[in-house]
Coordinates of C-alpha atoms and ligand atoms in Angstrom, one line a residue:
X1 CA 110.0 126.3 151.7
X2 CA 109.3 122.7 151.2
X3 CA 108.6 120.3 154.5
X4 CA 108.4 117.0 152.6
X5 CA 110.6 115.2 151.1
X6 CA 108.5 113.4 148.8
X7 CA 106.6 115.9 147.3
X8 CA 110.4 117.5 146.5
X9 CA 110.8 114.1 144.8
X10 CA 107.6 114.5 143.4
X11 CA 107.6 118.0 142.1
X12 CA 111.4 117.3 140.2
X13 CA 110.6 114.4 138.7
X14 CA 107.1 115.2 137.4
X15 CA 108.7 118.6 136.1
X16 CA 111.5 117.3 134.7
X17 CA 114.1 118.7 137.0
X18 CA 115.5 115.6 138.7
X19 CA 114.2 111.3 137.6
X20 CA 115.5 108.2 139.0
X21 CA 118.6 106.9 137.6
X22 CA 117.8 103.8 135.4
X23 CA 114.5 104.1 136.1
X24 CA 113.0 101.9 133.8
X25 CA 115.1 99.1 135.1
X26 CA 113.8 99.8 138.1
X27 CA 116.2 102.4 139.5
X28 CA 119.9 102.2 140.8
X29 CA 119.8 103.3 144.4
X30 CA 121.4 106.8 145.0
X31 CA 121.6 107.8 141.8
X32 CA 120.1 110.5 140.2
X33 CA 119.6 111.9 136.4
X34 CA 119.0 115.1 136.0
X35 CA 116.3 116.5 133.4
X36 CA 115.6 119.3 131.6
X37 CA 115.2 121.9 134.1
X38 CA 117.5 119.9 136.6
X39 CA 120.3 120.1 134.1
X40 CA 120.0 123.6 133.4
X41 CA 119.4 124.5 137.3
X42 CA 122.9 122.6 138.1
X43 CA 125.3 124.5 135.4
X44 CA 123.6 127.6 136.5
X45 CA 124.6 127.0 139.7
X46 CA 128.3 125.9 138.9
X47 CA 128.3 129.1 136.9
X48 CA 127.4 131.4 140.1
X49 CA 130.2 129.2 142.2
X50 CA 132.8 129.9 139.7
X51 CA 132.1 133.7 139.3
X52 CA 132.1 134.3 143.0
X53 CA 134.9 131.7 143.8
X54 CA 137.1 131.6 140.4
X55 CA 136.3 135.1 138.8
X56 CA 135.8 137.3 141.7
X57 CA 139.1 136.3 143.2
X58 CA 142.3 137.4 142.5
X59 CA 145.2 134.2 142.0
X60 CA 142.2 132.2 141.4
X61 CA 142.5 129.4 138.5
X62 CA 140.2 127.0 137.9
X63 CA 141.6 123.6 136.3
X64 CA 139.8 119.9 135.1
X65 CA 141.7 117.1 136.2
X66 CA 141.4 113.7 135.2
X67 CA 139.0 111.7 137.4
X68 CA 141.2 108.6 137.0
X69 CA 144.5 109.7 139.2
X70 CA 147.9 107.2 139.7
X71 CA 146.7 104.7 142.7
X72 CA 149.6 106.0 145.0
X73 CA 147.5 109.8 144.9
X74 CA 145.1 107.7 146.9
X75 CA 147.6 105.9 149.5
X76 CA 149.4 109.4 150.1
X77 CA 145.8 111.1 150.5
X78 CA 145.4 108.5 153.3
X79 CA 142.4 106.9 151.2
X80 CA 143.2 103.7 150.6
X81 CA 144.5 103.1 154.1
X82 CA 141.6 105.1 156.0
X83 CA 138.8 106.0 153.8
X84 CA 135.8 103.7 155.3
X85 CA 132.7 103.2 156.8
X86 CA 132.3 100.4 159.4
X87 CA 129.5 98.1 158.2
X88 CA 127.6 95.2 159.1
X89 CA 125.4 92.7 157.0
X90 CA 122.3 90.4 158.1
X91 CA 123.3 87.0 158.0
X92 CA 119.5 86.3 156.7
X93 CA 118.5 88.7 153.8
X94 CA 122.2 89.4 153.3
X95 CA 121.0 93.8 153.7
X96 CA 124.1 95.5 154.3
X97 CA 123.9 98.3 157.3
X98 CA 126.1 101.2 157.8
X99 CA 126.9 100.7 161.4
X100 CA 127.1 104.4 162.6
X101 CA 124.4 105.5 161.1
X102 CA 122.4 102.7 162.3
X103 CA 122.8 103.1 166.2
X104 CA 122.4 106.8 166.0
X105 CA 118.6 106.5 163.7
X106 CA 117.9 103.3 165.8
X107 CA 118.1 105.6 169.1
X108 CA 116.6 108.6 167.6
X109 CA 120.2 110.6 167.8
X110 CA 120.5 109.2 171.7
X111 CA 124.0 107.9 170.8
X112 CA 126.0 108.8 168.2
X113 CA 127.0 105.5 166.5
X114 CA 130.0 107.9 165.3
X115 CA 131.7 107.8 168.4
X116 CA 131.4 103.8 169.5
X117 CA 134.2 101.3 168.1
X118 CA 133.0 98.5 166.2
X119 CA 133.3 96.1 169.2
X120 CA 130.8 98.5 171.2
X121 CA 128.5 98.6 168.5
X122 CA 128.5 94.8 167.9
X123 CA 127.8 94.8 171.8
X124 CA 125.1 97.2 171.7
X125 CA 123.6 95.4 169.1
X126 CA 123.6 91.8 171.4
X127 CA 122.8 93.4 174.3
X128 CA 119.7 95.5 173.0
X129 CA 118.5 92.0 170.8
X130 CA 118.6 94.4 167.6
X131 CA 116.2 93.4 164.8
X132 CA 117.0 93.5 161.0
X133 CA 114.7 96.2 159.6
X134 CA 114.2 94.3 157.4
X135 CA 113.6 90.8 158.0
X136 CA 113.0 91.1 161.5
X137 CA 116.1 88.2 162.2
X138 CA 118.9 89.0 164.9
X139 CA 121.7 87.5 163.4
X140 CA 124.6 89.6 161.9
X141 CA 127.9 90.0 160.9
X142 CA 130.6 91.5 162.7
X143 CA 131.0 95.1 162.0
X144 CA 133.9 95.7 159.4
X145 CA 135.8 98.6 157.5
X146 CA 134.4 99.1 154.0
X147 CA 136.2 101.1 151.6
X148 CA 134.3 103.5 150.0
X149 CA 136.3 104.4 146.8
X150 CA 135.5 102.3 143.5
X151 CA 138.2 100.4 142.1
X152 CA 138.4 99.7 138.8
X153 CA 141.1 98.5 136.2
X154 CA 143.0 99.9 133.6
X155 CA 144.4 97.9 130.5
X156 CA 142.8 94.2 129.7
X157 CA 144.0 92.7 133.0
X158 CA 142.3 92.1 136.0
X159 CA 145.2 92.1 138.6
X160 CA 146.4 94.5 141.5
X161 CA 148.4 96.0 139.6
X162 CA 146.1 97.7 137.7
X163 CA 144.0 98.8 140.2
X164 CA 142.5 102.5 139.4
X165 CA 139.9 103.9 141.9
X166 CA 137.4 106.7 140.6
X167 CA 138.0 109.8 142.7
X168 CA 136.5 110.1 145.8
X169 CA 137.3 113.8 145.9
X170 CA 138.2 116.4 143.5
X171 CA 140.6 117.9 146.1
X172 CA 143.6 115.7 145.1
X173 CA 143.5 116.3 141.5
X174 CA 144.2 120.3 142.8
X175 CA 146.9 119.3 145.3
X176 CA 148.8 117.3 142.5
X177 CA 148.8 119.9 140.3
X178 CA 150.0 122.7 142.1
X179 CA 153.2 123.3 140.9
X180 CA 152.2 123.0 137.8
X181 CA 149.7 125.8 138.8
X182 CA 151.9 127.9 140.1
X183 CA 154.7 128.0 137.9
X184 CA 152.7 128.4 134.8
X185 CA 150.4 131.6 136.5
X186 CA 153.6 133.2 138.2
X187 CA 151.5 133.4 141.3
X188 CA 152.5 134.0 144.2
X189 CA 151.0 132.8 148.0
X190 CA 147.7 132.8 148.7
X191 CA 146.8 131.7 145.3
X192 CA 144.3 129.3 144.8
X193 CA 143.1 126.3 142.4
X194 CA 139.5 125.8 142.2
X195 CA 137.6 122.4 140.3
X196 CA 134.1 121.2 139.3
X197 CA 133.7 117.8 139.0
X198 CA 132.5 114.7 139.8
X199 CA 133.4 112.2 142.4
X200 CA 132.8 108.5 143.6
X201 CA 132.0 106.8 146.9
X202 CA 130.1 104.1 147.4
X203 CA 127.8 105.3 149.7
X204 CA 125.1 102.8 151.3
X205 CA 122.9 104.5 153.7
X206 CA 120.2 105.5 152.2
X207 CA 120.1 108.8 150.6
X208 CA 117.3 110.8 151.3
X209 CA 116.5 112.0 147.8
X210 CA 119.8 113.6 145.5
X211 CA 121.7 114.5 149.2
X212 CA 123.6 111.1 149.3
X213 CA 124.3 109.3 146.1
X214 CA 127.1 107.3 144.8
X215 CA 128.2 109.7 141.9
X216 CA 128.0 113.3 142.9
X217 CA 129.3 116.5 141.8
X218 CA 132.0 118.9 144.1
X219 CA 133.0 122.5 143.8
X220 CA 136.3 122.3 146.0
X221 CA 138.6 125.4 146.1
X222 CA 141.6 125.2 148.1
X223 CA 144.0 128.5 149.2
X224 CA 147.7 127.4 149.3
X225 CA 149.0 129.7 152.0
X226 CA 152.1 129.8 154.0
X227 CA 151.8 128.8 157.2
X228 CA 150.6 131.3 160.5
X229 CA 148.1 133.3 157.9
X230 CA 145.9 129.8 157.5
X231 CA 143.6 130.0 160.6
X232 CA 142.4 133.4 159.3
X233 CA 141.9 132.2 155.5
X234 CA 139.9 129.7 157.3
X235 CA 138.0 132.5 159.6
X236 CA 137.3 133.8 156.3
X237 CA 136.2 131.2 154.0
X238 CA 134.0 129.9 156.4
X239 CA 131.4 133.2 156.1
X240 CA 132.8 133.6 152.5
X241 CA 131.0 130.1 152.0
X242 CA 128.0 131.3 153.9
X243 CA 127.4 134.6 152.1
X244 CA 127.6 132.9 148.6
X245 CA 124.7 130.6 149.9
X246 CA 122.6 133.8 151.2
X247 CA 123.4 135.2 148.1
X248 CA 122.0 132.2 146.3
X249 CA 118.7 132.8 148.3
X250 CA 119.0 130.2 150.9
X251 CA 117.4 132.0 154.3
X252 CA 120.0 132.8 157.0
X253 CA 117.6 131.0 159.2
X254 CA 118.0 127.6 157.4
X255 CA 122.0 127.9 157.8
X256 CA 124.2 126.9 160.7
X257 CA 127.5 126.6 161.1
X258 CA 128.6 122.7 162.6
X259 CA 132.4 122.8 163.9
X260 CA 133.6 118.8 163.8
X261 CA 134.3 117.5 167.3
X262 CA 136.3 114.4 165.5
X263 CA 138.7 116.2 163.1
X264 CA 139.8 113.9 159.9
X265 CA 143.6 112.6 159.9
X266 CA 144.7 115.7 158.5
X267 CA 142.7 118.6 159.4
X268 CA 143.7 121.4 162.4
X269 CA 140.2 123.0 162.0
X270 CA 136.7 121.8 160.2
X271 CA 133.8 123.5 160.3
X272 CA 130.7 122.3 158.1
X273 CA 128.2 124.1 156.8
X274 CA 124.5 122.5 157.4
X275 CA 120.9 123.2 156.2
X276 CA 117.9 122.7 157.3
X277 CA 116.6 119.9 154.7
X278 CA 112.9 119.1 154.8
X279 CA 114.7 115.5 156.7
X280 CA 116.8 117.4 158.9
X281 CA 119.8 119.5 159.1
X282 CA 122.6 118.7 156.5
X283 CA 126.1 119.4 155.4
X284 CA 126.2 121.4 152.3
X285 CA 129.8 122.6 152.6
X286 CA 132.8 122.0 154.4
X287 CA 135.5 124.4 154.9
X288 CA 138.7 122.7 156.5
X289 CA 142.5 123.8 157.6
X290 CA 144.1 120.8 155.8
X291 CA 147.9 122.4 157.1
X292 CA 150.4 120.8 155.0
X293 CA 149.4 117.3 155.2
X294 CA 148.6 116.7 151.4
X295 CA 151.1 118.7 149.7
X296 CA 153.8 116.7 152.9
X297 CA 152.7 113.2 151.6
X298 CA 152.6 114.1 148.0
X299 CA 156.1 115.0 148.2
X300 CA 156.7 111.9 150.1
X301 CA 155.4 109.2 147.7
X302 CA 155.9 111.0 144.7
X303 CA 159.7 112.1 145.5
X304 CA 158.7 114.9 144.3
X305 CA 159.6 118.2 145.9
X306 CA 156.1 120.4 146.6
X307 CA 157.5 123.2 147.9
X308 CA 157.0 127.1 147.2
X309 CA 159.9 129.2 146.4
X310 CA 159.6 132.5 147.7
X311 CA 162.3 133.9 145.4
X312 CA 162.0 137.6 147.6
X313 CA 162.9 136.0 151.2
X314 CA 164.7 132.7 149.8
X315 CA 162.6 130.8 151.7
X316 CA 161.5 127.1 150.7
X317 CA 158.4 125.8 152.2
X318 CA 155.4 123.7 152.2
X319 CA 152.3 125.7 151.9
X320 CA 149.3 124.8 154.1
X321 CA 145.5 124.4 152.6
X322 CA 142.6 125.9 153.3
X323 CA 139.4 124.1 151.3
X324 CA 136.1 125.1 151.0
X325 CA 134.4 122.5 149.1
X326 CA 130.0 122.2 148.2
X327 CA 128.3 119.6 146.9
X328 CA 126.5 121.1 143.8
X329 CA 124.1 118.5 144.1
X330 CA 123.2 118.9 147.6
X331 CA 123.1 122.7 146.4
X332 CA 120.8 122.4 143.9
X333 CA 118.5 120.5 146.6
X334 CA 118.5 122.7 148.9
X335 CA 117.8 125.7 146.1
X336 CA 114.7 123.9 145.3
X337 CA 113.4 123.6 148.6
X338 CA 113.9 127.0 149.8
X339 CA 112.7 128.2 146.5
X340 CA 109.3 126.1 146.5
X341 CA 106.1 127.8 147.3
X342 CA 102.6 126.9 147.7
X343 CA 100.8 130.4 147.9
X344 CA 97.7 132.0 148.0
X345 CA 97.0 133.9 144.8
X346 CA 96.7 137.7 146.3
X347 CA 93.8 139.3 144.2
X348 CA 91.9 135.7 143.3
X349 CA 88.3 135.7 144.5
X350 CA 88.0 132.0 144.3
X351 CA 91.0 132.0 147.0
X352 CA 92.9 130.4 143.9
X353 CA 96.9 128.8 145.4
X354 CA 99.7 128.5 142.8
X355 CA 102.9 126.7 143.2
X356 CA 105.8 129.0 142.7
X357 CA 109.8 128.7 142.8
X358 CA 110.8 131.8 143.9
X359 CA 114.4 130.8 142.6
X360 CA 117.3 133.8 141.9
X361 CA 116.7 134.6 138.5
X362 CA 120.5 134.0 137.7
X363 CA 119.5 130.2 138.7
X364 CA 116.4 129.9 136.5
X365 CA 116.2 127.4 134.6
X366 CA 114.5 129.5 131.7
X367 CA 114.7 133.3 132.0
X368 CA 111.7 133.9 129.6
X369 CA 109.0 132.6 128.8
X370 CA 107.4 133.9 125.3
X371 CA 103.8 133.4 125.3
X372 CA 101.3 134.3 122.1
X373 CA 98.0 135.1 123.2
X374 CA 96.4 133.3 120.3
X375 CA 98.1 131.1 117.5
X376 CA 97.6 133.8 114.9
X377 CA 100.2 135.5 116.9
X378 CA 102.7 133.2 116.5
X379 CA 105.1 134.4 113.7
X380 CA 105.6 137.8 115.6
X381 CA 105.8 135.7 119.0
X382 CA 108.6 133.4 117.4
X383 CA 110.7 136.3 115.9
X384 CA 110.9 137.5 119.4
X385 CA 112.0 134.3 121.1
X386 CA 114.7 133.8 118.2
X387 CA 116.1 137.3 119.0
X388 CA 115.8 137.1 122.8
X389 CA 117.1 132.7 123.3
X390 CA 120.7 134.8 121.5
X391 CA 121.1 135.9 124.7
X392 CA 118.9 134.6 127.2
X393 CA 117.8 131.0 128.0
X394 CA 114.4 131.3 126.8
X395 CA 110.8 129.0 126.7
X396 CA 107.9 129.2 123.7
X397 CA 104.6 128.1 124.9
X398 CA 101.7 128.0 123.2
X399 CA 99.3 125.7 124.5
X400 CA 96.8 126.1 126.5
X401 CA 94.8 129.5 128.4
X402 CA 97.1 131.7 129.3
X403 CA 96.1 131.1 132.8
X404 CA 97.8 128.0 133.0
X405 CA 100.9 128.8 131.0
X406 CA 101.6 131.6 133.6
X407 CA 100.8 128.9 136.1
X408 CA 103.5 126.5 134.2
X409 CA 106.5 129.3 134.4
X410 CA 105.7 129.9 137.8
X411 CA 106.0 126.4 138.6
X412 CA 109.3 125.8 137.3
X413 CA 110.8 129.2 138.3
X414 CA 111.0 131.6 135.1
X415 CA 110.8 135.1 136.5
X416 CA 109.6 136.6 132.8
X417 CA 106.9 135.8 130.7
X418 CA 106.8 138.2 127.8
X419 CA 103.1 137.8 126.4
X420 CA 102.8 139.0 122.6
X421 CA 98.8 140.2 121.9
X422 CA 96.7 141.8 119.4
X423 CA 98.0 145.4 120.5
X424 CA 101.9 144.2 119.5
X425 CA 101.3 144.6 115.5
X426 CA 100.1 148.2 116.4
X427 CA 102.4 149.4 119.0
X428 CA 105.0 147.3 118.6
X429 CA 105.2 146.1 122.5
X430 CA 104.8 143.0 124.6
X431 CA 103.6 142.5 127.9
X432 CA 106.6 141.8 130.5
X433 CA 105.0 139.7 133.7
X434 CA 107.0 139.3 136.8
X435 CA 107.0 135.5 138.8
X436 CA 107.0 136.9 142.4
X437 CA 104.4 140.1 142.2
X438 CA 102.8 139.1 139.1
X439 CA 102.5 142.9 138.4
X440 CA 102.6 143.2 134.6
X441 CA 104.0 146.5 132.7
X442 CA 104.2 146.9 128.7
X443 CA 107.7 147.3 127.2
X444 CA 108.8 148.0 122.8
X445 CA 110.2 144.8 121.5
X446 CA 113.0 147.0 121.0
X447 CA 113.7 147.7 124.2
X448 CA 113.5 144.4 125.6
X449 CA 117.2 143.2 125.4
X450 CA 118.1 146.7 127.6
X451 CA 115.3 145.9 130.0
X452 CA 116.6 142.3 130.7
X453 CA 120.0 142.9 130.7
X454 CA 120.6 143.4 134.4
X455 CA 118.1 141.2 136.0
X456 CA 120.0 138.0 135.7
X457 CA 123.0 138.7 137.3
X458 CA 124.7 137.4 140.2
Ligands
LIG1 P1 129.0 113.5 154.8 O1 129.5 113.7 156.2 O2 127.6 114.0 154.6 O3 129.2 112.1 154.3 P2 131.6 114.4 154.0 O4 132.0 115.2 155.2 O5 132.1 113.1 153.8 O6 129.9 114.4 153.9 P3 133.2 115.9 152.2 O7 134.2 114.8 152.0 O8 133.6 117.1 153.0 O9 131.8 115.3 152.7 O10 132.8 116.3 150.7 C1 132.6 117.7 150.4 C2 131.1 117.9 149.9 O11 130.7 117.0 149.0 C3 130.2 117.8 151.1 O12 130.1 119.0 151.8 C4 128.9 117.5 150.4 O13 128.2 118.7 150.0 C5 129.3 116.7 149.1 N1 129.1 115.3 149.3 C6 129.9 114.4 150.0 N2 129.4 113.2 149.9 C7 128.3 113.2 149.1 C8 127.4 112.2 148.6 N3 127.6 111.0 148.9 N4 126.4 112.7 147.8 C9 126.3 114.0 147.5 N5 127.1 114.9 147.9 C10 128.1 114.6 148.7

């Protein structure tokens, strides 16, 4: 496990996992690009989500709505009326604060700037003779709303009228479609709509790394129910969400559950999922008892009727929701800090330390590394990678002692490294080495595909 942050930000961007976005132009804050490895550790990730959320579950159907959704999705969701943070700006270096955030960091989690209206926090900050962080001035704004969705426009005019926002949320893209959903699968309730995607807020505390950005990715899956079975599909979804991150490797220690004292507009019960981030704790997932708010409003605005047919009892009813939604990015994060090592090398002499990411091989970037011993070996060595990368997600690496190309895999988290000597042209085998015990055992290049078959799975 990692403890600070910016070797984390450190590590990803000198290996390629995760670089400041627009970096050259000096960076955009809170945003992100993901490399490489970064890339690769992401989709792997979404791939795990939607085999244990989409493909594992019965009535589960993943769909990819449009980001861009008709502006009245966002009034009935209650967005464009309530989704905000209460700011404030200095008058002097013009800085922009989120107010909240800023009482509860300025008295070290004393009070919860959550909980005071904007009067009492313009008052705590007279009373208290608050300095700007950053230009040491006491002179602010009063604290106001800010939206948080981005608006855009569609067509060539820039009017009201054609107002689009980018989605805050993936959730509503699910809600809008569920008939559609429903009709076309035949399914019957529970069933549930799952989507991976990417969402919009602008977002300006500060971010602490790839855990708050401006353009981020969801998995949100959301259970349409019928009302009295929701509180336990919520009971359930709540460890169902914390198994899939033990699964994932993230230590049960690092994991706490964080019930909301202040439920949103719409929710009956919230419970957040938190880990223990190298800052803090944070919330990687959320699972909430939505009722039938969204699919009530949806029907309301749209004129649309949104309800479920139950064509055994003849009833005709508005399902209630149950989401469980992670941030993949937040995910990832937390991945690579539980997963990073720095260890002691157990046989070295010299007391030698490697860096390891003792990641779940499902998640590895590369699964295999295929390393010649020598350059003369490199014709039998590249045969094998072009058999092996059919299947597998695989590296060549040729440069270098092999040492430091073990060193290399380690570092980025491949848990094979198939080494190809002078022995293979005799006995037709390769040298299989293993990332977490370094214990190494000889296999026939024949048999490799069968030996590796199982030990990527999730
Ligand atoms: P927070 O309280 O941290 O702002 P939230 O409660 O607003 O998060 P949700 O609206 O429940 O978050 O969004 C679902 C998930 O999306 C969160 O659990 C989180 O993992 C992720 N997420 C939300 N906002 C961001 C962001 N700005 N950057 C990265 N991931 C985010």
């Amino acid at each position: 496990m990692i403890e600070d942050m910016q070797e984390i930000v450190n590590y990803c961007k000198s290996r390629g996992f995760i670089y400041q976005g627009s970096d050259i132009y000096g960076g955009l804050a809170n945003t992100w690009d993901y490399g490489p490895l970064g890339a690769r550790l992401k989709n792997n990730i979404k791939d795990t989500w939607r085999k244990r959320f989409i493909q594992e579950r019965k009535n589960s159907y993943e769909i990819d709505a449009a980001i861009l959704m008709h502006p009245r999705v966002w009034e009935a969701s209650g967005h464009v009326g309530s989704f905000s943070d209460p700011k404030f700006d200095c008058k002097n270096c013009k800085t922009r604060f989120r107010a909240d955030n800023f009482i509860t960091d300025l008295t070290n989690g004393e009070i919860n700037g959550d909980t005071l209206s904007n009067e009492e926090i313009e008052q705590y900050l007279k009373e208290h003779n608050v300095k700007c962080p950053v230009c040491g001035k006491s002179d602010f704004t009063d604290v106001r709303k800010f939206n948080l969705m981005f608006e855009t426009y569609r067509g060539s005019v820039d009017d009201e009228k054609s107002v689009v926002y980018l989605r805050p949320e993936n959730a509503q893209g699910e809600y809008v479609n569920f008939l559609n959903v429903q009709r076309t699968t035949r399914s019957k309730l529970p069933f549930s709509i799952g989507q991976v995607g990417k969402a919009f807020r602008n977002e300006i505390t500060p971010g602490n790394f790839t855990f708050r950005t401006i353009e981020f990715e969801q998995m949100e899956f959301q259970i349409f129910c019928k009302e009295g079975t929701d509180s336990a599909i919520y009971a359930e979804f709540k460890e169902y969400a914390k198994q899939y991150f033990i699964d994932l490797g993230l230590k049960e220690e690092n994991l706490r559950f964080h019930n909301h004292d202040k439920l949103a507009h719409y929710a009956k019960e919230a419970c957040d999922i938190e880990f223990k981030f190298p800052f803090g704790w944070g919330e990687l997932n959320g699972t909430h008892n939505r009722t039938n708010f969204d699919l009530k409003r949806h029907q309301e605005y749209s004129g649309k009727a949104m309800e479920y047919f139950n064509n055994e009892t003849n009833e005709r009813f508005i399902p209630y929701i149950i989401e469980s939604t992670v941030g993949a990015d937040r995910l990832v994060l937390a991945v690579l800090c539980q997963a990073y090592e720095e260890e002691k090398i157990a046989n070295s002499e010299e007391g030698d330390t490697r860096i390891v990411l003792h990641i779940h091989p499902a998640l590895a970037p590369y699964k295999i590394a295929i390393l010649p011993l020598s350059k003369k070996l490199n014709e039998k060595a590249e045969e094998i990678y072009k058999n092996l990368s059919k299947i597998f997600a695989c590296d060549y690496d040729e440069a270098g002692s092999i040492g430091k190309r073990y060193r290399r895999q380690d570092e980025i988290g491949t848990p094979y490294c198939i080494t190809v000597d002078f022995e293979t042209e005799n006995d037709n085998s390769v040298t299989i080495r293993d990332r977490d015990t370094m214990e190494q055992v000889r296999v026939t290049i024949d048999e490799l595909e069968n030996w590796f078959n199982k030990k990527f799975s999730f």
